[in-house]
Amino acid sequence: MSETSSASPTGQPHENGQPGGGPEVYDFGTIQAKWLPVWQRMDPFRADRLAGDDPVAEPDPRERRYLLDMFPYPSGDLHMGHGEAYAFGDLVARYWFQKGYNVLHPIGWDAFGLPAENAAIRRNAHPAEWTYANIDTQAESFKRYGVSFDWSRRLQTCDPAYYRWTQWLFLRFYERGLAYRKASLVNWCPKDQTVLANEQVIAGNCERCGSAVTKRELTQWYFKITDYAQRLLDDMTLLEGSWPERVLTMQRNWIGRSEGAYVDFRIEGRDQPVTVFTTRPDTLFGATFFVVAADAKLAAEICTPEQREAFDTYLEQVKRETEIERLAADRPKTGVFLGVHAINPVNGERIPVYAADYVLADYGTGAIMAVPAQDQRDWDFAKAYDLPIVRTVQPPADFDGEAYVGEGPGINSANAEVSLNGLDVAEAKSRIIAWLDKKGLGKGAITFRLRDWLISRQRFWGCPIPIVHCAACGEVPVADEQLPVELPDLRGSDLAPQGTSPLAAAGEWVNVECPKCGGPARRDSDTMDTFVDSSWYYLRYCSPHYTEGPFDPEAVRRWMPVRQYVGGVEHAILHLLYSRFFVKVLHDMGAVDFTEPFSALLNQGQVINEGAAMSKTLGNGVDLGEQLATYGVDAIRLTMVFAGPPEDDIDWADLSPAGSLRFVQRAWRLAGDVTSEPGVDVAAGDVALRKVTHRTIKTFTEHVEAFKFNVGIARLMELTSAIRKAIDSGCGPADPAVREAVEALAVMLSVVTPYTAEDMWERLGHEPTVALAGWPAYDEGLAAAESVTAVVQIAGKLRDKFDVSPDVSEDELRDLALASQKVQAALGGREIRKLIVRAPKLVNIVPG
RNA sequence: GCGAGAGUGGCGGAAUGGCAGACGCGCCGGACUUAGGAUCCGGUGCCUUCGGGCGUGAGGGUUCGACUCCCUUCUCUCGCACCA
């Protein structure tokens, strides 16, 4: 990046500039080059800065606050999205520093992952080379961007010193039965040649490369997140109000709790009954056929020889379909009769059993009772295969749809022992569940959409799974003292996708003695999903150099939970759900004493350009480095933060970094105009300006607290204009109120535009760093308005306004309003029917 | 289809139920200038017969008073999507 003044629209000398703080040329390149090394020397953003060598024995006395930015993936240099996210996070962190909190604001890298492996194959190199080179680039960019990180806590998930503990945590999960292997149909990305978690399949495509995902039967490692489904759901009440509602909604939908019942159906010719799950047990009398997922084992098992050929043909057809085709809306229902019948347990009816692809093998039990009258999918299937339809819920008279899913009294629903007729849906449900339970035919049940988390990946650049497979002993965990199981030195073509992990081909690495029996054994050759690495990094930050465990329990107790988490909404279910799961497991292990990792979450919007996400194909990318070179760090940070509410997307084409640069220049020049000395008695200053200053401190603080940064900055702009006026045509540059105002402005600006603020601070005669100068206090008396504008409406329309004291009485205000010439004119002698007085702001007169 | 959110000037956006459009961009005018893509000052919702009238996607409602609350409707964005 070339930060030369020739490339930048920097200001020229301000002719009327007053002496006081050096030349009147604002050049961001010079200012950045001046302060960056000073800050690096000072290292002002260390957590526990005021603590002794042992922060537990001699603690930093200040209240602790943990601000966490989602750590970056080192895919190249920082981009515009990083610029925005870290500007918001840094604003909050710097505000906390100024307020005097002991702030933990760490940084690290989510450094395992596929892109490094692909780059290594292309360059015939080791993934670590590409990864660490990018990390160094990003670290330098972060420093130049002026982010208030505690660099002493930097971590990389690909460091053996980190992933040692990822493996250690895996073993603890394993001991608790929360990490297990099973064979099942899994999502397979044919391009990346690896399996994917359900969470990584987006609308049937690979989250990373976009390829259509297919299915494969494989034995893979899972984390038993389903054990925690209910708690993950319940604990969201703790996050209500401090997490974005849409993230909570997405997680609720993802967990997908369903209340209903399991019901057993006898299948003719089969000993064991088949259980189905239904949310509508009240409609059981309307079950007129039975459907098994075509790709479930049960379908093949119960199919009669007569139907075998038709079934095999159908199954082949289903398997050929991609996820995309499966998911297409309004696709006609297909299926095949399996030649057998099931018995409806409530009425003894023989109902035909079909295999179909609209029933999913991995949801519920992979089989359903079909109630066409009350379910549109079953209705469609019944119509296509000419199956009977029996209504068991009475639709309203005006109902003219097909399947009726609404409320209504039960009909056609009775046997010798139980009747649901006339009951509403809720009553009917509990009545039939009680009956099923009594007869041993079923029971009330809750199911979840959430599946166990598949963590195996057939990739090299990830955390090895610390398990050895022995023919005699089976799965044998690697002993804790043997950790980390380090990656071997594979590079280039060794890493090319072959459908199995590249590690499987590394003979020396993979062939080991069984830790238990000493016989020949093989290491597990898969690596863990990188989301495992990122599920606990925020804990590691609390004690990044700890060697006795993944984290020092005392450090975690002191810092956690994260007071404010900042990051993109793209992690709404993946990372955030997994991290919540991890903390609950750690809580159950007694390792932490809280149950939620992130008390508050801010999802910043995306930076887009010309109405679309930046992409190479659209050619609309905006390069952060170029923007910084043209406008400077402060102008770009200000532009990001001033653009609008943080959670909204911002379109770079709509914004004006040049305008932001103008503003920081205006503010900066004020510091050069101040002629009074530091420490001057501000109480003697111009009261009018002091009022503006104190009101601005008050409102800016409130806006920062409320994350309304754009509005807060508007107030700083107003303050800047007021100071300019005071200097040029008011109390003049020597008035103490001017110093008070500019000093407050510099400190407030330091949370957004740190370089400009630092330089202003020096020009005002202070030592660095402004970042720790302390948040300005405001005087309530000065901040309070001494007069407010009262408005007079007639029938809701504005007719007059005048200034009144904030504590004017209702009677006084009414009299003032009625005395107004304009009001009397507008009233035109009409009688007053009603008079509303809301002192001190408003009088509304309703004429007769 | 289900769920969540949003519709305000030319643009980004402000407004505890009480002055709609703060602040900024852009634009117009002025000052200073050899010059202005610098800086400073002023103006800028629409219409107007200069009295005022009309304005927050559309239509209703509650209220003395609605951008704000309620109902209906349209549009857009996001998420989920054959979940039984």
Coordinates of C-alpha atoms in Angstrom, one line a residue, chain A residues 130-473:
Chain A
W130 CA 0.5 -20.1 2.8
T131 CA -1.4 -20.0 6.1
Y132 CA 1.3 -18.3 8.1
A133 CA 2.3 -15.9 5.3
N134 CA -1.4 -14.7 5.1
I135 CA -1.6 -14.4 8.9
D136 CA 1.5 -12.2 8.9
T137 CA -0.1 -10.0 6.2
Q138 CA -3.4 -9.7 8.1
A139 CA -1.6 -9.0 11.4
E140 CA 0.3 -6.1 9.9
S141 CA -3.0 -4.8 8.4
F142 CA -4.7 -5.0 11.7
K143 CA -2.0 -3.0 13.3
R144 CA -2.1 -0.4 10.6
Y145 CA -5.9 -0.3 10.9
G146 CA -5.3 0.7 14.6
V147 CA -7.3 -2.1 16.2
S148 CA -6.9 -2.2 20.0
F149 CA -5.9 -5.8 20.3
D150 CA -3.9 -7.4 23.1
W151 CA -1.3 -8.9 20.8
S152 CA 0.3 -10.9 23.6
R153 CA -2.6 -13.3 23.4
R154 CA -2.5 -14.0 19.7
L155 CA -3.2 -17.6 18.7
Q156 CA -3.5 -19.8 15.6
T157 CA -5.7 -22.9 15.6
C158 CA -3.1 -24.7 13.4
D159 CA -0.4 -24.3 16.0
P160 CA 0.4 -27.7 17.7
A161 CA 0.3 -25.8 21.0
Y162 CA -3.4 -25.0 20.2
Y163 CA -4.6 -28.1 18.6
R164 CA -3.1 -30.3 21.3
W165 CA -6.0 -29.0 23.4
T166 CA -8.5 -29.4 20.6
Q167 CA -7.5 -33.1 20.7
W168 CA -7.6 -33.2 24.5
L169 CA -11.2 -31.8 24.4
F170 CA -12.1 -34.5 21.8
L171 CA -10.9 -37.1 24.2
R172 CA -13.0 -35.7 27.0
F173 CA -16.0 -35.8 24.7
Y174 CA -15.1 -39.3 23.8
E175 CA -14.9 -40.4 27.5
R176 CA -18.4 -39.0 28.0
G177 CA -19.8 -40.8 25.1
L178 CA -20.3 -37.5 23.3
A179 CA -17.9 -38.4 20.5
Y180 CA -18.7 -41.6 18.7
R181 CA -18.4 -43.3 15.4
K182 CA -21.3 -44.6 13.3
A183 CA -21.9 -45.7 9.7
S184 CA -24.6 -43.8 7.9
L185 CA -25.5 -42.0 4.8
V186 CA -23.6 -38.7 4.9
N187 CA -23.3 -35.6 2.9
W188 CA -20.5 -35.9 0.4
C189 CA -19.0 -33.1 -1.6
P190 CA -17.7 -34.6 -4.9
K191 CA -15.4 -31.7 -5.6
D192 CA -13.8 -31.3 -2.2
Q193 CA -13.8 -35.1 -1.8
T194 CA -14.9 -34.8 1.8
V195 CA -18.0 -35.2 4.0
L196 CA -19.9 -32.3 5.3
A197 CA -22.0 -31.6 8.3
N198 CA -25.7 -30.9 7.8
E199 CA -25.0 -27.3 8.8
Q200 CA -22.5 -27.1 5.9
V201 CA -25.0 -28.1 3.3
I202 CA -26.7 -24.9 2.0
A203 CA -29.8 -25.6 -0.1
G204 CA -28.3 -28.9 -1.3
N205 CA -24.9 -27.4 -2.1
C206 CA -21.5 -27.5 -0.5
E207 CA -21.1 -24.5 1.8
R208 CA -17.5 -24.0 0.6
C209 CA -17.4 -24.7 -3.1
G210 CA -21.1 -24.7 -4.1
S211 CA -21.0 -28.2 -5.7
A212 CA -24.2 -30.3 -5.5
V213 CA -23.9 -32.5 -2.5
T214 CA -24.4 -36.3 -2.8
K215 CA -24.9 -39.1 -0.3
R216 CA -22.4 -41.7 0.7
E217 CA -22.5 -44.5 3.3
L218 CA -19.5 -44.0 5.5
T219 CA -18.3 -44.6 9.1
Q220 CA -17.6 -41.2 10.6
W221 CA -17.1 -39.4 13.9
Y222 CA -20.0 -37.5 15.4
F223 CA -20.4 -35.2 18.4
K224 CA -23.6 -35.9 20.2
I225 CA -25.1 -32.4 20.0
T226 CA -28.6 -33.9 20.0
D227 CA -28.2 -34.7 23.7
Y228 CA -28.2 -31.0 24.2
A229 CA -31.0 -30.0 21.9
Q230 CA -33.5 -29.1 24.6
R231 CA -30.9 -27.2 26.6
L232 CA -29.7 -25.3 23.6
L233 CA -33.3 -24.3 23.1
D234 CA -34.1 -23.5 26.7
D235 CA -31.1 -21.4 27.3
M236 CA -31.9 -19.1 24.5
T237 CA -34.2 -17.3 27.0
L238 CA -30.9 -16.1 28.6
L239 CA -29.9 -14.5 25.3
E240 CA -33.3 -12.9 24.5
G241 CA -32.8 -9.2 24.1
S242 CA -29.0 -9.3 23.8
W243 CA -28.8 -11.5 20.7
P244 CA -30.4 -10.5 17.4
E245 CA -33.9 -12.0 17.3
R246 CA -33.3 -13.5 13.9
V247 CA -30.3 -15.5 15.1
L248 CA -32.3 -16.9 17.9
T249 CA -35.1 -17.7 15.4
M250 CA -32.7 -19.4 13.1
Q251 CA -31.3 -21.5 15.9
R252 CA -34.8 -22.4 17.1
N253 CA -35.8 -23.5 13.6
W254 CA -32.5 -25.4 13.2
I255 CA -33.0 -27.3 16.4
G256 CA -36.6 -27.8 15.3
R257 CA -38.4 -29.2 18.3
S258 CA -41.6 -31.1 17.5
E259 CA -44.1 -32.3 20.0
G260 CA -46.2 -35.3 19.2
A261 CA -46.3 -39.0 19.7
Y262 CA -44.6 -42.2 18.6
V263 CA -47.2 -44.8 17.4
D264 CA -46.5 -48.4 16.7
F265 CA -47.9 -50.0 13.5
R266 CA -47.9 -53.7 13.0
I267 CA -46.8 -54.7 9.5
E268 CA -48.3 -57.9 8.2
G269 CA -45.6 -60.5 7.9
R270 CA -43.1 -58.8 10.2
D271 CA -42.6 -59.6 13.8
Q272 CA -41.5 -56.2 15.1
P273 CA -43.9 -53.3 14.8
V274 CA -42.7 -50.2 13.0
T275 CA -42.8 -46.9 15.0
V276 CA -43.7 -43.6 13.4
F277 CA -43.6 -40.1 14.8
T278 CA -46.5 -37.8 14.3
T279 CA -47.2 -34.3 15.5
R280 CA -50.9 -35.0 15.0
P281 CA -51.8 -38.2 16.8
D282 CA -55.4 -36.8 16.9
T283 CA -55.7 -37.6 13.2
L284 CA -54.8 -41.3 13.6
F285 CA -58.2 -42.4 12.5
G286 CA -57.6 -40.7 9.2
A287 CA -54.4 -42.6 8.5
T288 CA -55.2 -44.4 5.2
F289 CA -51.8 -45.5 4.1
F290 CA -48.2 -45.8 5.4
V291 CA -45.0 -44.5 3.8
V292 CA -41.4 -45.6 4.4
A293 CA -38.5 -43.5 3.1
A294 CA -37.3 -45.2 0.0
D295 CA -33.7 -45.1 1.0
A296 CA -34.3 -46.5 4.5
K297 CA -33.3 -50.0 5.2
L298 CA -36.8 -50.9 6.3
A299 CA -38.2 -50.3 2.8
A300 CA -35.8 -52.9 1.2
E301 CA -36.5 -55.3 4.1
I302 CA -40.3 -55.4 4.0
C303 CA -40.7 -55.2 0.2
T304 CA -42.3 -58.4 -1.2
P305 CA -40.7 -60.4 -4.0
E306 CA -43.5 -59.4 -6.3
Q307 CA -42.7 -55.7 -5.9
R308 CA -39.0 -56.1 -5.7
E309 CA -38.3 -55.1 -9.2
A310 CA -40.5 -52.0 -9.1
F311 CA -38.9 -51.0 -5.8
D312 CA -35.3 -51.5 -7.0
T313 CA -36.1 -49.4 -10.1
Y314 CA -37.6 -46.6 -8.0
L315 CA -34.7 -46.7 -5.5
E316 CA -32.2 -46.3 -8.3
Q317 CA -34.1 -43.3 -9.5
V318 CA -34.2 -41.7 -6.1
K319 CA -30.5 -42.2 -5.6
R320 CA -29.7 -40.5 -8.8
E321 CA -31.5 -37.4 -7.7
T322 CA -29.3 -34.7 -6.3
E323 CA -30.3 -32.9 -3.2
I324 CA -31.3 -30.0 -5.4
E325 CA -33.9 -32.0 -7.2
R326 CA -35.2 -33.5 -4.0
L327 CA -35.7 -30.1 -2.5
A328 CA -37.4 -28.5 -5.5
A329 CA -40.8 -27.2 -4.4
D330 CA -44.1 -28.5 -5.7
R331 CA -42.5 -31.5 -7.2
P332 CA -45.0 -34.3 -8.0
K333 CA -45.1 -37.0 -5.4
T334 CA -43.7 -40.3 -6.4
G335 CA -43.5 -43.7 -4.7
V336 CA -44.0 -47.4 -5.1
F337 CA -46.2 -50.0 -3.4
L338 CA -44.2 -52.4 -1.3
G339 CA -46.7 -55.2 -1.5
V340 CA -47.4 -55.3 2.3
H341 CA -50.0 -53.7 4.6
A342 CA -49.8 -52.1 7.9
I343 CA -52.5 -52.2 10.5
N344 CA -53.9 -48.9 11.9
P345 CA -53.8 -49.5 15.6
V346 CA -56.9 -47.5 16.4
N347 CA -59.3 -49.1 14.0
G348 CA -57.6 -52.2 12.7
E349 CA -57.8 -51.1 9.1
R350 CA -55.3 -52.7 6.7
I351 CA -53.5 -49.8 5.0
P352 CA -51.1 -50.2 2.1
V353 CA -47.3 -49.5 2.7
Y354 CA -45.5 -47.4 0.1
A355 CA -41.9 -46.4 -0.3
A356 CA -41.5 -42.7 -1.3
D357 CA -38.9 -40.1 -1.4
Y358 CA -40.9 -37.4 0.3
V359 CA -40.3 -39.2 3.5
L360 CA -36.8 -38.6 4.8
A361 CA -34.8 -41.6 6.1
D362 CA -33.0 -39.6 8.7
Y363 CA -35.9 -37.7 10.3
G364 CA -38.1 -39.2 12.9
T365 CA -38.1 -42.9 12.3
G366 CA -37.9 -42.8 8.5
A367 CA -41.5 -43.9 8.3
I368 CA -44.8 -42.1 8.6
M369 CA -48.5 -42.7 8.9
A370 CA -50.1 -40.8 6.0
V371 CA -53.2 -38.7 6.8
P372 CA -54.2 -37.2 3.5
A373 CA -57.2 -35.2 4.8
Q374 CA -55.0 -33.3 7.2
D375 CA -51.6 -33.1 5.5
Q376 CA -51.0 -31.6 2.1
R377 CA -48.1 -33.9 1.1
D378 CA -50.1 -36.9 2.0
W379 CA -53.1 -35.5 0.1
D380 CA -50.9 -35.0 -3.0
F381 CA -49.6 -38.6 -2.7
A382 CA -53.1 -40.0 -2.2
K383 CA -54.4 -38.2 -5.3
A384 CA -51.5 -39.4 -7.3
Y385 CA -52.0 -43.1 -6.3
D386 CA -55.7 -43.0 -5.8
L387 CA -55.8 -43.7 -2.1
P388 CA -58.7 -43.1 0.2
I389 CA -59.1 -39.8 2.1
V390 CA -61.0 -39.7 5.4
R391 CA -61.5 -36.4 7.2
T392 CA -61.1 -36.6 11.0
V393 CA -61.1 -32.9 11.7
Q394 CA -64.2 -30.9 10.6
P395 CA -63.1 -27.9 8.5
P396 CA -65.1 -24.7 8.7
A397 CA -68.0 -24.4 6.3
D398 CA -66.2 -22.0 4.0
F399 CA -63.1 -24.2 3.7
D400 CA -62.4 -24.9 0.1
G401 CA -58.8 -26.2 0.2
E402 CA -57.5 -29.7 0.0
A403 CA -55.8 -31.0 3.2
Y404 CA -57.1 -29.2 6.3
V405 CA -54.4 -28.5 8.9
G406 CA -56.4 -26.1 11.1
E407 CA -58.4 -26.4 14.3
G408 CA -61.8 -28.0 14.4
P409 CA -63.8 -30.7 16.2
G410 CA -62.9 -34.3 15.6
I411 CA -65.1 -36.4 13.4
N412 CA -65.0 -40.1 12.2
S413 CA -62.6 -40.8 15.1
A414 CA -63.9 -43.4 17.4
N415 CA -63.4 -47.1 18.3
A416 CA -65.0 -49.1 21.0
E417 CA -62.8 -47.7 23.7
V418 CA -62.0 -44.1 22.7
S419 CA -63.7 -41.3 20.8
L420 CA -62.2 -38.1 19.7
N421 CA -65.3 -36.8 18.0
G422 CA -66.3 -33.3 19.0
L423 CA -63.0 -32.7 20.8
D424 CA -60.7 -29.9 19.7
V425 CA -57.3 -30.7 18.5
A426 CA -55.4 -30.3 21.8
E427 CA -57.9 -32.3 23.7
A428 CA -58.0 -35.0 21.1
K429 CA -54.2 -35.3 21.1
S430 CA -54.0 -35.8 24.9
R431 CA -56.9 -38.2 24.8
I432 CA -55.5 -40.4 22.1
I433 CA -52.0 -40.3 23.6
A434 CA -53.4 -41.5 26.9
W435 CA -55.2 -44.3 25.1
L436 CA -52.1 -45.4 23.1
D437 CA -50.0 -45.4 26.2
K438 CA -52.5 -47.5 28.1
K439 CA -52.7 -50.0 25.3
G440 CA -48.9 -50.1 24.9
L441 CA -49.3 -48.9 21.3
G442 CA -47.5 -45.6 21.6
K443 CA -46.5 -42.7 23.8
G444 CA -46.2 -38.9 23.8
A445 CA -42.8 -37.8 22.4
I446 CA -40.6 -34.9 21.4
T447 CA -38.3 -35.0 18.4
F448 CA -35.8 -32.6 17.1
R449 CA -34.7 -31.7 13.6
L450 CA -31.1 -31.2 14.9
R451 CA -28.8 -34.1 13.9
D452 CA -25.6 -35.1 15.5
W453 CA -22.6 -33.1 14.4
L454 CA -20.5 -35.0 11.9
I455 CA -16.9 -33.9 12.6
S456 CA -14.8 -36.2 10.4
R457 CA -13.2 -34.6 7.3
Q458 CA -11.1 -36.4 4.7
R459 CA -8.7 -33.6 4.7
F460 CA -5.1 -33.0 5.7
W461 CA -5.0 -29.4 7.0
G462 CA -7.0 -29.9 10.1
C463 CA -6.7 -31.2 13.6
P464 CA -5.9 -35.0 13.7
I465 CA -8.4 -37.2 15.5
P466 CA -6.4 -38.7 18.5
I467 CA -7.7 -42.2 18.1
V468 CA -5.8 -45.4 17.1
H469 CA -7.7 -48.2 15.5
C470 CA -6.5 -51.7 16.6
A471 CA -7.8 -54.9 15.1
A472 CA -7.8 -56.5 18.6
C473 CA -8.7 -53.5 20.8

